[in-house]
CSV table of C-alpha atoms and ligand atoms in Angstrom, one decimal:
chain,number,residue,atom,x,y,z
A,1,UNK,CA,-85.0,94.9,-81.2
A,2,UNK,CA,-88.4,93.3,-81.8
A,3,UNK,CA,-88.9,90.4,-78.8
A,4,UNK,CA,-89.1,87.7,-80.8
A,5,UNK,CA,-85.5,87.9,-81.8
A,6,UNK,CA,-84.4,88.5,-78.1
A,7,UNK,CA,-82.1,85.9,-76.7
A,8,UNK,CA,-82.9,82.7,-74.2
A,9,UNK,CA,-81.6,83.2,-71.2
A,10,UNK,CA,-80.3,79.9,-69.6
A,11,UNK,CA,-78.6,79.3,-66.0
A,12,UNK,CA,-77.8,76.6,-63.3
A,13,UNK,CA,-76.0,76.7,-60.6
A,14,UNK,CA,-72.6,76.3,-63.1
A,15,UNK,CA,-72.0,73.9,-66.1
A,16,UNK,CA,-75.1,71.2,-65.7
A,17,UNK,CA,-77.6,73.0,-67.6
A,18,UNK,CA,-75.3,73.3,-70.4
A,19,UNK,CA,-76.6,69.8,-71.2
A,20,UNK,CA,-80.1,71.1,-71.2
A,21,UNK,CA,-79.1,73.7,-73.7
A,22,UNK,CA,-77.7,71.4,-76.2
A,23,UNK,CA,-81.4,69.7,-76.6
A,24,UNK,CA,-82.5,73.2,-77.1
A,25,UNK,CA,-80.1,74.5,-80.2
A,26,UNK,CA,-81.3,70.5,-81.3
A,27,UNK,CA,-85.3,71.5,-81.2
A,28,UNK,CA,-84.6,75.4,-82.0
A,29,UNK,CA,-81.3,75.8,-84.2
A,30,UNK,CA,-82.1,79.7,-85.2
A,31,UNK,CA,-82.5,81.5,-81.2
A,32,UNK,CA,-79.4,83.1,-79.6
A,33,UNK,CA,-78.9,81.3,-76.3
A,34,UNK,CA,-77.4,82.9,-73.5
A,35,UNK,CA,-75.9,80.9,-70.8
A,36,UNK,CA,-75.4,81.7,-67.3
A,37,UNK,CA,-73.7,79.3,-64.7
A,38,UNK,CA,-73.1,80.2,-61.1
A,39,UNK,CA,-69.6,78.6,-61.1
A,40,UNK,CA,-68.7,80.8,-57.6
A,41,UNK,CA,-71.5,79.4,-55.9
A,42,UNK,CA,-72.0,75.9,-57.1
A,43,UNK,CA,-73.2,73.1,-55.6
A,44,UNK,CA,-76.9,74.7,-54.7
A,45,UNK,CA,-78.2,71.2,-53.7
A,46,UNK,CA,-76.4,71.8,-50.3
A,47,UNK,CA,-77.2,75.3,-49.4
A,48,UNK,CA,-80.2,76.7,-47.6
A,49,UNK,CA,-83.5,77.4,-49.2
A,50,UNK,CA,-83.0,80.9,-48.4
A,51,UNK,CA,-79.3,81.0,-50.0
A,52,UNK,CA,-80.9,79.3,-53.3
A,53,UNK,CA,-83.8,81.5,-53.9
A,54,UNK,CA,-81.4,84.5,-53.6
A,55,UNK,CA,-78.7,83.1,-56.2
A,56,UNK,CA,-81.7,82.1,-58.4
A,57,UNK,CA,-82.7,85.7,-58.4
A,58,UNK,CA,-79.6,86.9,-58.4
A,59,UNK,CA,-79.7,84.6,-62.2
A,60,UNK,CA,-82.5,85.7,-63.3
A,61,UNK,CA,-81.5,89.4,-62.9
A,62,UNK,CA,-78.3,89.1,-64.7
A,63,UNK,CA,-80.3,87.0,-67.2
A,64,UNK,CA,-82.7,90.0,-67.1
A,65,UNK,CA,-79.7,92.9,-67.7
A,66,UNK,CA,-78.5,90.7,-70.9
A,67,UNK,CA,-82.2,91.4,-72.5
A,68,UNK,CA,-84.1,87.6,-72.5
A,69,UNK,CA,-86.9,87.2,-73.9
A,70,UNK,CA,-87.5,83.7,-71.8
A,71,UNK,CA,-85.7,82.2,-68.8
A,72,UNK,CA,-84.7,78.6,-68.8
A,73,UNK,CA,-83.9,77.5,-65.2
A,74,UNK,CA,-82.0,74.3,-66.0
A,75,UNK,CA,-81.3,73.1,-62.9
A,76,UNK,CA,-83.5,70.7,-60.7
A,77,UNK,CA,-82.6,72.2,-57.1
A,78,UNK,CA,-83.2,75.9,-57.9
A,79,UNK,CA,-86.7,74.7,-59.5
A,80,UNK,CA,-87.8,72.8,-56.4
A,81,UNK,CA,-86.8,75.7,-54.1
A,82,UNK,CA,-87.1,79.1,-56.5
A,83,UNK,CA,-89.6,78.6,-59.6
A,84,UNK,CA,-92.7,80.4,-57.9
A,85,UNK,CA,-90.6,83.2,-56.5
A,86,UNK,CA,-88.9,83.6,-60.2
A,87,UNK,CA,-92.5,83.4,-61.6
A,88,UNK,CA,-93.8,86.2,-59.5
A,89,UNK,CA,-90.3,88.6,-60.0
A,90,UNK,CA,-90.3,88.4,-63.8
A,91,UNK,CA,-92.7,89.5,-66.5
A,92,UNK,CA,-91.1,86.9,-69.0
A,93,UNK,CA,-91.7,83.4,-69.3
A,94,UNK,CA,-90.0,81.0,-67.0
A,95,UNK,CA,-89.7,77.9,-67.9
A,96,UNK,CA,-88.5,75.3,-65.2
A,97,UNK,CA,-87.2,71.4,-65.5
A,98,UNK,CA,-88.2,68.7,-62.8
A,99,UNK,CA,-86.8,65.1,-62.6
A,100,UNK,CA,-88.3,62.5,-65.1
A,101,UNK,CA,-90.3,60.3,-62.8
A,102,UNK,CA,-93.4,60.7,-65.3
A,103,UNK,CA,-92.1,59.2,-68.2
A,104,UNK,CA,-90.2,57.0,-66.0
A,105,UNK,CA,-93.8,55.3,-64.4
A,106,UNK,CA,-94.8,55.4,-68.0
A,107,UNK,CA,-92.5,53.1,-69.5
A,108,UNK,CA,-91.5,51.3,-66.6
A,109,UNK,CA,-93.3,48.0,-65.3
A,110,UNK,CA,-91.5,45.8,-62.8
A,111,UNK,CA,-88.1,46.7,-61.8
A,112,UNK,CA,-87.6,50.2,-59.3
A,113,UNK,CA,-86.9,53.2,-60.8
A,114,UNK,CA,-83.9,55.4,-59.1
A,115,UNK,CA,-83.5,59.1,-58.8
A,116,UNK,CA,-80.6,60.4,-58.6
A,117,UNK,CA,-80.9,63.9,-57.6
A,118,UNK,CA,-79.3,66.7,-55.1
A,119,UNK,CA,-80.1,66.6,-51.2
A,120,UNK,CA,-82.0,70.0,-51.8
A,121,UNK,CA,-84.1,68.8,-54.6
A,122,UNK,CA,-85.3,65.5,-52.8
A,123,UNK,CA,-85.8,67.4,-49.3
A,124,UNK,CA,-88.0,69.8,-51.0
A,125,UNK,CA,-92.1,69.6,-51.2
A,126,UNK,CA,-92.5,69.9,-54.7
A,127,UNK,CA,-90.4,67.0,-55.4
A,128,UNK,CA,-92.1,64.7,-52.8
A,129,UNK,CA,-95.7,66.1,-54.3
A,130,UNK,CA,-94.8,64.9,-57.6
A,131,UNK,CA,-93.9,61.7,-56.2
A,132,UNK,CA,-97.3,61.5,-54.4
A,133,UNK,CA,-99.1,63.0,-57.6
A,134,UNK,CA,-97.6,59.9,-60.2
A,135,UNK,CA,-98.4,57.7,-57.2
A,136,UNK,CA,-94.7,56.7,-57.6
A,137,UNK,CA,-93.5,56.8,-53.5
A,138,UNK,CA,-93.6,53.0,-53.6
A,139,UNK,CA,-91.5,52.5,-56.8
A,140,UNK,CA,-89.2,55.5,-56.3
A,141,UNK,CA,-85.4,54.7,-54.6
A,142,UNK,CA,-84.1,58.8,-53.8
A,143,UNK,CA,-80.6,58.3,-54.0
A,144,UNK,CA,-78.4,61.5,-52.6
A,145,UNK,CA,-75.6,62.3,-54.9
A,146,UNK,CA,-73.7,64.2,-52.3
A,147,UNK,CA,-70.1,65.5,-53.8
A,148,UNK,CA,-71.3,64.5,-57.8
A,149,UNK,CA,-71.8,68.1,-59.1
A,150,UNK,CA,-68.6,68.9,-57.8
A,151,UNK,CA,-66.3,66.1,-59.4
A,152,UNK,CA,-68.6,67.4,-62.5
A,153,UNK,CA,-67.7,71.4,-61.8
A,154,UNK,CA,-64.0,70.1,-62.0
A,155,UNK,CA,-64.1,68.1,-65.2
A,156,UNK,CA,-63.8,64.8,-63.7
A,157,UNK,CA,-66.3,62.8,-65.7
A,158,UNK,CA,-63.4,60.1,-67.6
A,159,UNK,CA,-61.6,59.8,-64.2
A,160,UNK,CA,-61.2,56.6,-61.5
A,161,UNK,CA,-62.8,58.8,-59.1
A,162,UNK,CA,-66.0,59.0,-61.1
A,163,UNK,CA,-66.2,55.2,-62.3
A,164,UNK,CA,-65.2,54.6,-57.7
A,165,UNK,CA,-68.6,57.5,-57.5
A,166,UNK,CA,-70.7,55.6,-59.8
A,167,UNK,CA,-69.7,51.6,-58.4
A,168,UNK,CA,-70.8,53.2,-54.9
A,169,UNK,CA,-73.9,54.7,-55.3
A,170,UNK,CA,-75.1,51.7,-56.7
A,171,UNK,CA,-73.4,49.2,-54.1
A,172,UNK,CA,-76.9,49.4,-51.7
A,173,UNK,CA,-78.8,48.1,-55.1
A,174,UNK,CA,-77.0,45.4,-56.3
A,175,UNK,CA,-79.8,42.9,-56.1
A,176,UNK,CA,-82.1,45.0,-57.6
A,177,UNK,CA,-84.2,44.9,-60.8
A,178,UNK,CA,-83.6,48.4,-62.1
A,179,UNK,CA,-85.7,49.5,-64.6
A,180,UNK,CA,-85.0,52.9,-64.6
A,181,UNK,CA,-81.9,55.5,-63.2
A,182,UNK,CA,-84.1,59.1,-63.7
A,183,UNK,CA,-81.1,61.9,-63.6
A,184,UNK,CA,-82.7,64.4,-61.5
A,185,UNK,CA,-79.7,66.7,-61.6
A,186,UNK,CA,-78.7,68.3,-65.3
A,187,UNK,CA,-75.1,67.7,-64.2
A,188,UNK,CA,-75.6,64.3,-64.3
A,189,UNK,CA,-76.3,64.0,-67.8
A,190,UNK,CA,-72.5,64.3,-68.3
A,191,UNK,CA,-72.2,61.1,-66.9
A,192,UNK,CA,-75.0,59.2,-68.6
A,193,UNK,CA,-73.5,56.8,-70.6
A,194,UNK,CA,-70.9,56.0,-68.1
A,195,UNK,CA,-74.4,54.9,-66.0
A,196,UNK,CA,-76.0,53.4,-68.8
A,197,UNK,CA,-72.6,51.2,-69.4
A,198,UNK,CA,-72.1,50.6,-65.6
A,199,UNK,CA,-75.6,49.0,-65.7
A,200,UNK,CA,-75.5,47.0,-68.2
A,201,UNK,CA,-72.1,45.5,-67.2
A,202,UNK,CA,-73.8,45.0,-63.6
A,203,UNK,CA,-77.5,45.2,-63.1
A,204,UNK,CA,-80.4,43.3,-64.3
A,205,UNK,CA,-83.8,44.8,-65.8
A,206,UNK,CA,-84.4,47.2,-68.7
A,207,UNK,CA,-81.9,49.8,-67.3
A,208,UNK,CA,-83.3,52.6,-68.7
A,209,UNK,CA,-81.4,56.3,-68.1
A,210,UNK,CA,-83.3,59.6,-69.0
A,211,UNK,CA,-83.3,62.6,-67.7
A,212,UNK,CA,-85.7,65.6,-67.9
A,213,UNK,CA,-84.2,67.9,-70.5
A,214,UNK,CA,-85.9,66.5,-73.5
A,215,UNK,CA,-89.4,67.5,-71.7
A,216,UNK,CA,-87.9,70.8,-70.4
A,217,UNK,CA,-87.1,72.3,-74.3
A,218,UNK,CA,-90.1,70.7,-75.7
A,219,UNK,CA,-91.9,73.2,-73.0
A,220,UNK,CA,-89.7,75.9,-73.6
A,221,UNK,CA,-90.5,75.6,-78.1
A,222,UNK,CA,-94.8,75.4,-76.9
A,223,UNK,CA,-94.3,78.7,-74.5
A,224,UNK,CA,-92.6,80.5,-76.7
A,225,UNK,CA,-94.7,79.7,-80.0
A,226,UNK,CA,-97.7,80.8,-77.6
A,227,UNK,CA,-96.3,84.0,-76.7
A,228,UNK,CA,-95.3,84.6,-80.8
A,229,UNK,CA,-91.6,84.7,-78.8
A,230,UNK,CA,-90.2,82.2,-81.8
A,231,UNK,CA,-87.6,84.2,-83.3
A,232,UNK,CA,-88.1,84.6,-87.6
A,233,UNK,CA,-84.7,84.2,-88.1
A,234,UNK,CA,-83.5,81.4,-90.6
A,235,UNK,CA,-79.8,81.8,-89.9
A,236,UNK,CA,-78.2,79.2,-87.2
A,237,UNK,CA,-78.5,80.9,-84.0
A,238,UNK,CA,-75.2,82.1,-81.2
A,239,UNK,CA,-74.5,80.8,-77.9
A,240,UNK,CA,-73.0,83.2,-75.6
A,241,UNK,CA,-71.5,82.0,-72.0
A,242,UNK,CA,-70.8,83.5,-69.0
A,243,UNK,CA,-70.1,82.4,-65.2
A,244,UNK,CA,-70.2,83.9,-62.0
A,245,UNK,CA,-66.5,82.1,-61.3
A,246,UNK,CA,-62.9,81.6,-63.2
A,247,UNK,CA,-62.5,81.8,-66.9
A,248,UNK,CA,-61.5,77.7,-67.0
A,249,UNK,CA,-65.8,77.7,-66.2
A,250,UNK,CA,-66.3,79.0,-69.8
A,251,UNK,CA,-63.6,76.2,-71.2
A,252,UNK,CA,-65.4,73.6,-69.3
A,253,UNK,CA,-68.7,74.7,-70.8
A,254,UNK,CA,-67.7,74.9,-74.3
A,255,UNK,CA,-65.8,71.4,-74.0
A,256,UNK,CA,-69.6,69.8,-72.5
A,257,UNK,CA,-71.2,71.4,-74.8
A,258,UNK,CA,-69.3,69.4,-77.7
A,259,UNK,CA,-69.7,66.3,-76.2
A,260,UNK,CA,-71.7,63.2,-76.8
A,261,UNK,CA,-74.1,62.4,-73.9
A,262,UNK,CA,-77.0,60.6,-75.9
B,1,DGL,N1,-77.5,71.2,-62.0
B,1,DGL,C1,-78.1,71.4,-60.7
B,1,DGL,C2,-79.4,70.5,-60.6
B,1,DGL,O1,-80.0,70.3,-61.6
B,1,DGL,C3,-77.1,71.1,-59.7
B,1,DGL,C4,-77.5,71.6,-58.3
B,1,DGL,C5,-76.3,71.9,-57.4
B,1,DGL,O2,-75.5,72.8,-57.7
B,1,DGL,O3,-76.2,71.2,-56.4
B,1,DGL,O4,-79.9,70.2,-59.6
């Protein structure tokens, strides 16, 4: 098999990236996608650094055994904690995602802009250099989803315990102007429009949501036309998915990926 028509290898720490791949098959219909979440292990955001740059690893080589030509890390936490180790381990490209706080202090002017993210993303140096690096410390609200990626890893995104999860992370910022919720977590894309309608209904200011997955594929398309990794094929590519946990993982995966989160 020539590399070019070699699979993408995708994985998060269970069903969030799945979100990520969607904007993929949008910006490159003809690849075959493999997907990889680590359903047994999820949530990362709460384990040691140590414990995430082993799964990440551990990812990346079953990515590796299923013959990728690239690596797609879609998930925030293992990025901020595993991206240099997974860069020096593999000969392919890696590409990585990080939350959207650039094009957030682009387009936003007044109002704060609020990341939502994992506790291991926003403990991590990476995250708080980009924060230095966009000069966005003084506009930035972190905001700790603790316990979100879990309600997500069961399928609980139209439930009363999700619209209770959204009305209290918010509760602190009720006065606020928001201009901008940045979703620094590719599970929380599930949940977007149940943000974007919460704010709306309660908040004043643009109340802008985006995540980083847009950026994240755009990347993935540049590296790979660079490399000549763009597959020739002009027949709609496959999506194969697999999970370190229980079958009901794959279900879930299939049911996000047919859902509308734009
Ligand atoms: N989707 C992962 C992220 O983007 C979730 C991490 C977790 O499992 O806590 O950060």
């Amino acid at each position: 098999m020539s590399n070019s028509s070699k699979p993408i290898g995708f994985f998060d720490s269970g069903v969030g990236g799945v979100s990520v791949l969607k904007e993929a098959v949008k910006l490159l219909p003809n690849e075959n996608f493999i997907y990889y979440g680590d359903n047994a292990n999820a949530p990362y955001g709460t384990k040691t650094e140590q414990e995430i740059q082993d799964l990440s690893l551990a990812c990346g080589d079953f990515l590796i055994s299923k013959g990728v030509k690239a690596i797609v890390m879609a998930c925030n936490t293992a990025t901020s904690v595993a991206v240099r180790q997974m860069r020096e381990q593999y000969s392919i490209p890696v590409i990585s995602i990080e939350p959207a706080v650039k094009p957030a202090m682009e387009t936003s002017y007044d109002g704060d802009i609020i990341v939502l993210a994992t506790e291991g993303t926003l403990a991590q140096p990476r995250y708080n250099l980009l924060l230095e690096r966009l000069h966005a410390t003084e506009r930035v609200i972190n905001v700790q989803c603790k316990g979100l990626v879990t309600l997500i890893e069961k399928g609980k995104i139209n439930s009363k315990e999700m619209d209770e999860y959204i009305r209290c992370i918010f509760a602190p910022y009720s006065s606020h102007r928001v201009d901008t919720v940045v979703l620094g977590c590719t599970h929380y894309s599930f949940v977007k429009n149940k943000i974007k309608q919460f704010l709306y209904e309660n908040f004043h200011g643009n109340r802008h949501v985006i995540d980083g997955n847009g950026g994240t594929v755009r990347q993935l398309k540049r590296v790979l036309e660079e490399k000549g990794l763009l597959t020739a094929s002009t027949k709609k590519g496959k999506i194969t998915f697999f999970s370190s946990g229980d079958r009901k993982f794959i279900r879930l995966m299939k049911r996000l990926y047919q859902m509308n989160i734009d």
